Amino acid sequence: MRKGEWPGIATAVGCLLLLALAIVGSKDSFHLKDWQTTIAAIVAFCGAVIAYQGVMARIDYDRSVVSDADLRRKFGIATRLQFAMHVIGMEVALNLSQLRSQPPHFNLTRLEALFTRELEETWENLEHLPSSIVYNVGQARAAFYDIQLFSIIDPKDPAWLPDTDGGAPKIISKIIRAHEHLAELSKVLHKQLSSYGAGLSSEGRNVKLFDR
Protein backbone atom coordinates (compact mmCIF):
# COMPACT_ATOMS: atom_id res chain seq x y z
CA MET A 1 0.00 0.00 0.00
CA ARG A 2 1.46 3.35 -1.04
CA LYS A 3 1.54 6.21 1.42
CA GLY A 4 -0.41 8.43 -0.97
CA GLU A 5 -3.37 6.03 -0.76
CA TRP A 6 -3.80 6.42 3.00
CA PRO A 7 -5.91 9.64 2.98
CA GLY A 8 -8.37 8.14 0.51
CA ILE A 9 -8.70 4.95 2.52
CA ALA A 10 -9.16 6.91 5.74
CA THR A 11 -11.90 9.00 4.11
CA ALA A 12 -13.66 5.86 2.89
CA VAL A 13 -13.50 4.35 6.38
CA GLY A 14 -14.97 7.55 7.86
CA CYS A 15 -17.82 7.52 5.36
CA LEU A 16 -18.54 3.87 6.13
CA LEU A 17 -18.71 4.68 9.84
CA LEU A 18 -21.17 7.50 9.18
CA LEU A 19 -23.23 5.16 7.00
CA ALA A 20 -23.22 2.53 9.73
CA LEU A 21 -24.41 5.10 12.26
CA ALA A 22 -27.17 6.18 9.90
CA ILE A 23 -28.35 2.58 9.55
CA VAL A 24 -28.21 1.98 13.27
CA GLY A 25 -29.97 5.30 13.84
CA SER A 26 -33.06 3.99 12.10
CA LYS A 27 -33.69 1.76 15.08
CA ASP A 28 -35.85 3.01 17.96
CA SER A 29 -33.20 2.07 20.51
CA PHE A 30 -30.66 4.43 18.94
CA HIS A 31 -30.11 7.78 20.66
CA LEU A 32 -28.26 10.35 18.53
CA LYS A 33 -27.04 12.35 21.51
CA ASP A 34 -25.02 9.33 22.64
CA TRP A 35 -23.07 9.44 19.37
CA GLN A 36 -22.72 13.19 18.83
CA THR A 37 -19.07 13.29 19.92
CA THR A 38 -18.14 10.35 17.70
CA ILE A 39 -19.96 11.79 14.70
CA ALA A 40 -18.31 15.19 15.20
CA ALA A 41 -14.90 13.53 15.41
CA ILE A 42 -15.52 11.57 12.22
CA VAL A 43 -16.70 14.68 10.35
CA ALA A 44 -13.68 16.65 11.58
CA PHE A 45 -11.38 13.83 10.58
CA CYS A 46 -12.86 13.62 7.08
CA GLY A 47 -12.51 17.39 6.72
CA ALA A 48 -8.86 17.21 7.78
CA VAL A 49 -8.20 14.43 5.28
CA ILE A 50 -9.75 16.45 2.45
CA ALA A 51 -7.66 19.48 3.42
CA TYR A 52 -4.55 17.30 3.55
CA GLN A 53 -5.24 15.97 0.07
CA GLY A 54 -5.59 19.52 -1.24
CA VAL A 55 -2.29 20.59 0.30
CA MET A 56 -0.46 17.51 -1.02
CA ALA A 57 -1.89 18.06 -4.49
CA ARG A 58 -0.48 21.59 -4.46
CA ILE A 59 2.89 20.37 -3.23
CA ASP A 60 3.01 17.72 -5.96
CA TYR A 61 2.15 20.34 -8.58
CA ASP A 62 4.82 22.78 -7.36
CA ARG A 63 7.35 19.96 -7.31
CA SER A 64 6.52 18.99 -10.89
CA VAL A 65 6.88 22.63 -12.03
CA VAL A 66 10.35 22.85 -10.47
CA SER A 67 11.32 19.49 -11.98
CA ASP A 68 10.11 20.55 -15.45
CA ALA A 69 12.05 23.84 -15.26
CA ASP A 70 15.19 21.96 -14.19
CA LEU A 71 14.84 19.53 -17.09
CA ARG A 72 14.45 22.36 -19.60
CA ARG A 73 17.49 24.14 -18.16
CA LYS A 74 19.65 21.02 -18.38
CA PHE A 75 18.53 20.41 -21.96
CA GLY A 76 19.34 24.00 -22.95
CA ILE A 77 22.80 23.92 -21.37
CA ALA A 78 23.62 20.57 -22.98
CA THR A 79 22.44 21.70 -26.43
CA ARG A 80 24.42 24.95 -26.35
CA LEU A 81 27.55 23.22 -25.07
CA GLN A 82 27.30 20.53 -27.74
CA PHE A 83 27.19 23.21 -30.45
CA ALA A 84 30.12 25.02 -28.79
CA MET A 85 32.20 21.83 -28.87
CA HIS A 86 31.46 21.47 -32.58
CA VAL A 87 32.62 25.02 -33.32
CA ILE A 88 35.67 24.75 -31.05
CA GLY A 89 36.62 21.48 -32.75
CA MET A 90 36.53 23.17 -36.16
CA GLU A 91 38.62 26.11 -34.92
CA VAL A 92 41.19 23.77 -33.36
CA ALA A 93 41.44 21.80 -36.63
CA LEU A 94 42.12 25.05 -38.50
CA ASN A 95 44.81 26.04 -36.01
CA LEU A 96 46.47 22.63 -36.30
CA SER A 97 46.71 22.93 -40.08
CA GLN A 98 48.33 26.36 -39.70
CA LEU A 99 50.70 25.17 -36.97
CA ARG A 100 51.93 22.37 -39.23
CA SER A 101 52.51 24.71 -42.16
CA GLN A 102 55.65 26.74 -42.84
CA PRO A 103 56.11 29.06 -41.12
CA PRO A 104 53.91 27.73 -38.30
CA HIS A 105 51.24 30.14 -37.07
CA PHE A 106 47.72 30.12 -35.61
CA ASN A 107 44.95 32.46 -34.45
CA LEU A 108 44.47 32.36 -30.68
CA THR A 109 42.01 35.28 -30.63
CA ARG A 110 39.13 33.34 -32.18
CA LEU A 111 39.67 30.38 -29.86
CA GLU A 112 39.77 32.69 -26.84
CA ALA A 113 36.52 34.32 -27.94
CA LEU A 114 34.85 30.92 -28.30
CA PHE A 115 35.91 29.76 -24.85
CA THR A 116 34.87 33.02 -23.25
CA ARG A 117 31.51 33.23 -25.00
CA GLU A 118 30.46 29.60 -25.30
CA LEU A 119 31.83 27.95 -22.16
CA GLU A 120 31.22 30.65 -19.56
CA GLU A 121 27.59 29.60 -19.06
CA THR A 122 28.62 25.96 -18.73
CA TRP A 123 31.30 26.79 -16.18
CA GLU A 124 28.71 28.59 -14.05
CA ASN A 125 26.24 25.67 -14.23
CA LEU A 126 28.38 22.56 -13.85
CA GLU A 127 26.01 21.20 -11.20
CA HIS A 128 23.42 20.63 -13.94
CA LEU A 129 25.68 18.23 -15.87
CA PRO A 130 26.80 14.62 -15.26
CA SER A 131 30.18 14.20 -13.57
CA SER A 132 31.76 12.61 -16.66
CA ILE A 133 30.92 15.67 -18.76
CA VAL A 134 32.01 18.05 -16.00
CA TYR A 135 35.39 16.30 -15.83
CA ASN A 136 35.98 16.63 -19.58
CA VAL A 137 34.89 20.28 -19.57
CA GLY A 138 37.55 20.87 -16.92
CA GLN A 139 40.11 19.01 -19.04
CA ALA A 140 39.18 21.12 -22.08
CA ARG A 141 39.70 24.33 -20.12
CA ALA A 142 43.05 23.02 -18.89
CA ALA A 143 44.14 22.22 -22.46
CA PHE A 144 43.11 25.68 -23.60
CA TYR A 145 45.01 27.21 -20.66
CA ASP A 146 48.13 25.33 -21.82
CA ILE A 147 47.71 26.82 -25.29
CA GLN A 148 47.41 30.30 -23.80
CA LEU A 149 50.39 29.76 -21.52
CA PHE A 150 52.67 28.53 -24.30
CA SER A 151 51.56 31.35 -26.60
CA ILE A 152 52.67 34.14 -24.27
CA ILE A 153 56.22 32.83 -23.83
CA ASP A 154 58.72 35.49 -24.86
CA PRO A 155 59.68 35.04 -28.55
CA LYS A 156 63.32 35.44 -27.45
CA ASP A 157 63.01 32.38 -25.22
CA PRO A 158 65.12 29.42 -26.41
CA ALA A 159 61.92 27.40 -26.64
CA TRP A 160 61.17 29.24 -29.87
CA LEU A 161 64.44 28.15 -31.47
CA PRO A 162 64.22 25.40 -34.11
CA ASP A 163 64.81 21.88 -32.86
CA THR A 164 68.33 20.48 -33.19
CA ASP A 165 67.26 18.26 -36.08
CA GLY A 166 65.87 21.25 -37.94
CA GLY A 167 62.28 20.58 -36.95
CA ALA A 168 59.71 22.98 -35.52
CA PRO A 169 60.56 24.89 -32.33
CA LYS A 170 59.87 22.96 -29.13
CA ILE A 171 57.23 25.46 -28.09
CA ILE A 172 55.35 24.86 -31.36
CA SER A 173 55.40 21.12 -30.67
CA LYS A 174 53.91 21.76 -27.22
CA ILE A 175 51.21 24.03 -28.67
CA ILE A 176 50.38 21.37 -31.26
CA ARG A 177 50.06 18.68 -28.57
CA ALA A 178 47.78 20.94 -26.53
CA HIS A 179 45.63 21.55 -29.63
CA GLU A 180 45.49 17.81 -30.34
CA HIS A 181 44.39 17.16 -26.77
CA LEU A 182 41.70 19.83 -27.06
CA ALA A 183 40.56 18.41 -30.42
CA GLU A 184 40.13 14.95 -28.87
CA LEU A 185 38.26 16.37 -25.88
CA SER A 186 35.91 18.35 -28.12
CA LYS A 187 35.01 15.12 -29.97
CA VAL A 188 34.47 13.20 -26.74
CA LEU A 189 32.34 15.97 -25.25
CA HIS A 190 30.30 16.33 -28.42
CA LYS A 191 29.51 12.60 -28.31
CA GLN A 192 28.75 12.64 -24.57
CA LEU A 193 26.48 15.66 -24.91
CA SER A 194 24.66 14.14 -27.87
CA SER A 195 23.83 11.06 -25.79
CA TYR A 196 22.97 13.11 -22.69
CA GLY A 197 20.77 15.50 -24.67
CA ALA A 198 18.94 12.59 -26.30
CA GLY A 199 18.20 11.17 -22.85
CA LEU A 200 16.87 14.50 -21.63
CA SER A 201 14.77 14.90 -24.76
CA SER A 202 13.27 11.45 -24.27
CA GLU A 203 12.52 12.23 -20.64
CA GLY A 204 10.95 15.53 -21.69
CA ARG A 205 8.69 13.82 -24.22
CA ASN A 206 7.59 11.33 -21.59
CA VAL A 207 6.31 14.18 -19.42
CA LYS A 208 5.12 16.14 -22.49
CA LEU A 209 7.67 18.93 -22.08
CA PHE A 210 8.87 18.74 -25.67
CA ASP A 211 6.93 18.13 -28.85
CA ARG A 212 7.11 14.65 -30.27
mmCIF file of C-alpha atoms in Angstrom:
data_model
loop_
_atom_site.group_PDB
_atom_site.id
_atom_site.type_symbol
_atom_site.label_atom_id
_atom_site.label_comp_id
_atom_site.label_asym_id
_atom_site.label_seq_id
_atom_site.Cartn_x
_atom_site.Cartn_y
_atom_site.Cartn_z
ATOM 1 C CA MET A 1 0.000 0.000 0.000
ATOM 2 C CA ARG A 2 1.458 3.353 -1.040
ATOM 3 C CA LYS A 3 1.542 6.210 1.418
ATOM 4 C CA GLY A 4 -0.405 8.426 -0.967
ATOM 5 C CA GLU A 5 -3.373 6.032 -0.758
ATOM 6 C CA TRP A 6 -3.805 6.416 3.000
ATOM 7 C CA PRO A 7 -5.912 9.637 2.981
ATOM 8 C CA GLY A 8 -8.372 8.139 0.508
ATOM 9 C CA ILE A 9 -8.697 4.950 2.520
ATOM 10 C CA ALA A 10 -9.158 6.913 5.737
ATOM 11 C CA THR A 11 -11.897 8.999 4.105
ATOM 12 C CA ALA A 12 -13.656 5.859 2.894
ATOM 13 C CA VAL A 13 -13.501 4.354 6.383
ATOM 14 C CA GLY A 14 -14.972 7.546 7.860
ATOM 15 C CA CYS A 15 -17.823 7.518 5.357
ATOM 16 C CA LEU A 16 -18.542 3.868 6.131
ATOM 17 C CA LEU A 17 -18.706 4.676 9.837
ATOM 18 C CA LEU A 18 -21.169 7.498 9.176
ATOM 19 C CA LEU A 19 -23.231 5.161 6.996
ATOM 20 C CA ALA A 20 -23.221 2.526 9.731
ATOM 21 C CA LEU A 21 -24.409 5.098 12.260
ATOM 22 C CA ALA A 22 -27.169 6.182 9.903
ATOM 23 C CA ILE A 23 -28.354 2.583 9.550
ATOM 24 C CA VAL A 24 -28.212 1.979 13.266
ATOM 25 C CA GLY A 25 -29.972 5.299 13.843
ATOM 26 C CA SER A 26 -33.059 3.986 12.095
ATOM 27 C CA LYS A 27 -33.691 1.758 15.083
ATOM 28 C CA ASP A 28 -35.850 3.006 17.960
ATOM 29 C CA SER A 29 -33.202 2.067 20.511
ATOM 30 C CA PHE A 30 -30.663 4.428 18.942
ATOM 31 C CA HIS A 31 -30.112 7.783 20.663
ATOM 32 C CA LEU A 32 -28.256 10.350 18.532
ATOM 33 C CA LYS A 33 -27.038 12.350 21.510
ATOM 34 C CA ASP A 34 -25.019 9.328 22.639
ATOM 35 C CA TRP A 35 -23.067 9.440 19.368
ATOM 36 C CA GLN A 36 -22.717 13.190 18.829
ATOM 37 C CA THR A 37 -19.066 13.294 19.924
ATOM 38 C CA THR A 38 -18.139 10.353 17.703
ATOM 39 C CA ILE A 39 -19.962 11.788 14.699
ATOM 40 C CA ALA A 40 -18.311 15.188 15.198
ATOM 41 C CA ALA A 41 -14.900 13.531 15.413
ATOM 42 C CA ILE A 42 -15.520 11.571 12.216
ATOM 43 C CA VAL A 43 -16.702 14.681 10.347
ATOM 44 C CA ALA A 44 -13.679 16.653 11.581
ATOM 45 C CA PHE A 45 -11.376 13.829 10.577
ATOM 46 C CA CYS A 46 -12.856 13.619 7.077
ATOM 47 C CA GLY A 47 -12.506 17.386 6.716
ATOM 48 C CA ALA A 48 -8.855 17.211 7.780
ATOM 49 C CA VAL A 49 -8.198 14.430 5.275
ATOM 50 C CA ILE A 50 -9.752 16.445 2.449
ATOM 51 C CA ALA A 51 -7.664 19.482 3.419
ATOM 52 C CA TYR A 52 -4.547 17.302 3.547
ATOM 53 C CA GLN A 53 -5.244 15.971 0.066
ATOM 54 C CA GLY A 54 -5.588 19.519 -1.240
ATOM 55 C CA VAL A 55 -2.286 20.589 0.301
ATOM 56 C CA MET A 56 -0.462 17.515 -1.017
ATOM 57 C CA ALA A 57 -1.891 18.060 -4.492
ATOM 58 C CA ARG A 58 -0.484 21.591 -4.455
ATOM 59 C CA ILE A 59 2.894 20.368 -3.229
ATOM 60 C CA ASP A 60 3.013 17.715 -5.964
ATOM 61 C CA TYR A 61 2.147 20.343 -8.579
ATOM 62 C CA ASP A 62 4.823 22.776 -7.363
ATOM 63 C CA ARG A 63 7.349 19.955 -7.312
ATOM 64 C CA SER A 64 6.516 18.994 -10.890
ATOM 65 C CA VAL A 65 6.883 22.628 -12.031
ATOM 66 C CA VAL A 66 10.353 22.847 -10.468
ATOM 67 C CA SER A 67 11.321 19.489 -11.981
ATOM 68 C CA ASP A 68 10.109 20.552 -15.446
ATOM 69 C CA ALA A 69 12.045 23.836 -15.261
ATOM 70 C CA ASP A 70 15.187 21.965 -14.188
ATOM 71 C CA LEU A 71 14.836 19.531 -17.086
ATOM 72 C CA ARG A 72 14.447 22.359 -19.599
ATOM 73 C CA ARG A 73 17.486 24.144 -18.156
ATOM 74 C CA LYS A 74 19.652 21.024 -18.381
ATOM 75 C CA PHE A 75 18.533 20.410 -21.959
ATOM 76 C CA GLY A 76 19.337 24.000 -22.948
ATOM 77 C CA ILE A 77 22.797 23.922 -21.369
ATOM 78 C CA ALA A 78 23.622 20.574 -22.983
ATOM 79 C CA THR A 79 22.441 21.701 -26.431
ATOM 80 C CA ARG A 80 24.420 24.949 -26.354
ATOM 81 C CA LEU A 81 27.548 23.215 -25.067
ATOM 82 C CA GLN A 82 27.298 20.534 -27.743
ATOM 83 C CA PHE A 83 27.195 23.213 -30.447
ATOM 84 C CA ALA A 84 30.119 25.020 -28.785
ATOM 85 C CA MET A 85 32.201 21.834 -28.875
ATOM 86 C CA HIS A 86 31.461 21.467 -32.582
ATOM 87 C CA VAL A 87 32.617 25.024 -33.320
ATOM 88 C CA ILE A 88 35.668 24.753 -31.054
ATOM 89 C CA GLY A 89 36.621 21.479 -32.748
ATOM 90 C CA MET A 90 36.529 23.169 -36.161
ATOM 91 C CA GLU A 91 38.618 26.108 -34.920
ATOM 92 C CA VAL A 92 41.191 23.770 -33.361
ATOM 93 C CA ALA A 93 41.440 21.802 -36.625
ATOM 94 C CA LEU A 94 42.118 25.052 -38.501
ATOM 95 C CA ASN A 95 44.814 26.042 -36.011
ATOM 96 C CA LEU A 96 46.468 22.635 -36.299
ATOM 97 C CA SER A 97 46.707 22.927 -40.084
ATOM 98 C CA GLN A 98 48.325 26.356 -39.700
ATOM 99 C CA LEU A 99 50.698 25.174 -36.967
ATOM 100 C CA ARG A 100 51.928 22.370 -39.234
ATOM 101 C CA SER A 101 52.513 24.711 -42.161
ATOM 102 C CA GLN A 102 55.654 26.741 -42.845
ATOM 103 C CA PRO A 103 56.112 29.057 -41.118
ATOM 104 C CA PRO A 104 53.911 27.730 -38.303
ATOM 105 C CA HIS A 105 51.244 30.142 -37.074
ATOM 106 C CA PHE A 106 47.720 30.120 -35.613
ATOM 107 C CA ASN A 107 44.955 32.461 -34.449
ATOM 108 C CA LEU A 108 44.467 32.358 -30.679
ATOM 109 C CA THR A 109 42.010 35.282 -30.635
ATOM 110 C CA ARG A 110 39.126 33.337 -32.183
ATOM 111 C CA LEU A 111 39.669 30.378 -29.863
ATOM 112 C CA GLU A 112 39.770 32.689 -26.839
ATOM 113 C CA ALA A 113 36.518 34.324 -27.935
ATOM 114 C CA LEU A 114 34.850 30.925 -28.302
ATOM 115 C CA PHE A 115 35.906 29.759 -24.846
ATOM 116 C CA THR A 116 34.866 33.022 -23.248
ATOM 117 C CA ARG A 117 31.509 33.226 -25.003
ATOM 118 C CA GLU A 118 30.456 29.602 -25.295
ATOM 119 C CA LEU A 119 31.834 27.953 -22.163
ATOM 120 C CA GLU A 120 31.223 30.648 -19.565
ATOM 121 C CA GLU A 121 27.591 29.604 -19.057
ATOM 122 C CA THR A 122 28.616 25.964 -18.730
ATOM 123 C CA TRP A 123 31.296 26.794 -16.185
ATOM 124 C CA GLU A 124 28.710 28.593 -14.049
ATOM 125 C CA ASN A 125 26.244 25.674 -14.233
ATOM 126 C CA LEU A 126 28.379 22.561 -13.853
ATOM 127 C CA GLU A 127 26.009 21.203 -11.200
ATOM 128 C CA HIS A 128 23.419 20.629 -13.945
ATOM 129 C CA LEU A 129 25.679 18.230 -15.874
ATOM 130 C CA PRO A 130 26.803 14.620 -15.264
ATOM 131 C CA SER A 131 30.182 14.198 -13.572
ATOM 132 C CA SER A 132 31.764 12.607 -16.664
ATOM 133 C CA ILE A 133 30.916 15.674 -18.759
ATOM 134 C CA VAL A 134 32.008 18.050 -15.997
ATOM 135 C CA TYR A 135 35.386 16.296 -15.833
ATOM 136 C CA ASN A 136 35.979 16.632 -19.577
ATOM 137 C CA VAL A 137 34.885 20.276 -19.569
ATOM 138 C CA GLY A 138 37.552 20.874 -16.922
ATOM 139 C CA GLN A 139 40.109 19.013 -19.043
ATOM 140 C CA ALA A 140 39.183 21.124 -22.079
ATOM 141 C CA ARG A 141 39.700 24.330 -20.118
ATOM 142 C CA ALA A 142 43.048 23.024 -18.892
ATOM 143 C CA ALA A 143 44.140 22.222 -22.464
ATOM 144 C CA PHE A 144 43.107 25.685 -23.601
ATOM 145 C CA TYR A 145 45.006 27.209 -20.665
ATOM 146 C CA ASP A 146 48.126 25.333 -21.817
ATOM 147 C CA ILE A 147 47.708 26.821 -25.291
ATOM 148 C CA GLN A 148 47.408 30.303 -23.804
ATOM 149 C CA LEU A 149 50.395 29.756 -21.523
ATOM 150 C CA PHE A 150 52.673 28.527 -24.305
ATOM 151 C CA SER A 151 51.560 31.349 -26.602
ATOM 152 C CA ILE A 152 52.675 34.144 -24.267
ATOM 153 C CA ILE A 153 56.218 32.833 -23.831
ATOM 154 C CA ASP A 154 58.722 35.492 -24.863
ATOM 155 C CA PRO A 155 59.679 35.045 -28.551
ATOM 156 C CA LYS A 156 63.320 35.442 -27.454
ATOM 157 C CA ASP A 157 63.008 32.385 -25.219
ATOM 158 C CA PRO A 158 65.118 29.420 -26.413
ATOM 159 C CA ALA A 159 61.918 27.397 -26.636
ATOM 160 C CA TRP A 160 61.169 29.236 -29.873
ATOM 161 C CA LEU A 161 64.443 28.151 -31.474
ATOM 162 C CA PRO A 162 64.215 25.404 -34.113
ATOM 163 C CA ASP A 163 64.813 21.885 -32.865
ATOM 164 C CA THR A 164 68.334 20.482 -33.192
ATOM 165 C CA ASP A 165 67.256 18.260 -36.083
ATOM 166 C CA GLY A 166 65.865 21.254 -37.943
ATOM 167 C CA GLY A 167 62.278 20.576 -36.946
ATOM 168 C CA ALA A 168 59.714 22.981 -35.520
ATOM 169 C CA PRO A 169 60.563 24.888 -32.329
ATOM 170 C CA LYS A 170 59.872 22.960 -29.128
ATOM 171 C CA ILE A 171 57.230 25.461 -28.095
ATOM 172 C CA ILE A 172 55.349 24.864 -31.364
ATOM 173 C CA SER A 173 55.401 21.123 -30.667
ATOM 174 C CA LYS A 174 53.906 21.761 -27.224
ATOM 175 C CA ILE A 175 51.215 24.030 -28.669
ATOM 176 C CA ILE A 176 50.380 21.369 -31.261
ATOM 177 C CA ARG A 177 50.056 18.683 -28.575
ATOM 178 C CA ALA A 178 47.778 20.940 -26.526
ATOM 179 C CA HIS A 179 45.635 21.552 -29.627
ATOM 180 C CA GLU A 180 45.491 17.808 -30.342
ATOM 181 C CA HIS A 181 44.395 17.161 -26.768
ATOM 182 C CA LEU A 182 41.696 19.826 -27.062
ATOM 183 C CA ALA A 183 40.565 18.413 -30.415
ATOM 184 C CA GLU A 184 40.133 14.954 -28.874
ATOM 185 C CA LEU A 185 38.261 16.372 -25.879
ATOM 186 C CA SER A 186 35.907 18.348 -28.122
ATOM 187 C CA LYS A 187 35.008 15.125 -29.974
ATOM 188 C CA VAL A 188 34.468 13.199 -26.739
ATOM 189 C CA LEU A 189 32.343 15.972 -25.250
ATOM 190 C CA HIS A 190 30.296 16.332 -28.424
ATOM 191 C CA LYS A 191 29.514 12.601 -28.312
ATOM 192 C CA GLN A 192 28.751 12.641 -24.575
ATOM 193 C CA LEU A 193 26.479 15.663 -24.907
ATOM 194 C CA SER A 194 24.664 14.144 -27.869
ATOM 195 C CA SER A 195 23.830 11.060 -25.785
ATOM 196 C CA TYR A 196 22.974 13.112 -22.693
ATOM 197 C CA GLY A 197 20.766 15.496 -24.670
ATOM 198 C CA ALA A 198 18.937 12.589 -26.299
ATOM 199 C CA GLY A 199 18.202 11.168 -22.853
ATOM 200 C CA LEU A 200 16.874 14.503 -21.627
ATOM 201 C CA SER A 201 14.774 14.905 -24.759
ATOM 202 C CA SER A 202 13.267 11.448 -24.273
ATOM 203 C CA GLU A 203 12.516 12.234 -20.636
ATOM 204 C CA GLY A 204 10.949 15.526 -21.692
ATOM 205 C CA ARG A 205 8.691 13.816 -24.224
ATOM 206 C CA ASN A 206 7.592 11.333 -21.588
ATOM 207 C CA VAL A 207 6.309 14.183 -19.417
ATOM 208 C CA LYS A 208 5.119 16.139 -22.489
ATOM 209 C CA LEU A 209 7.672 18.934 -22.079
ATOM 210 C CA PHE A 210 8.868 18.736 -25.671
ATOM 211 C CA ASP A 211 6.926 18.132 -28.854
ATOM 212 C CA ARG A 212 7.111 14.646 -30.269
#
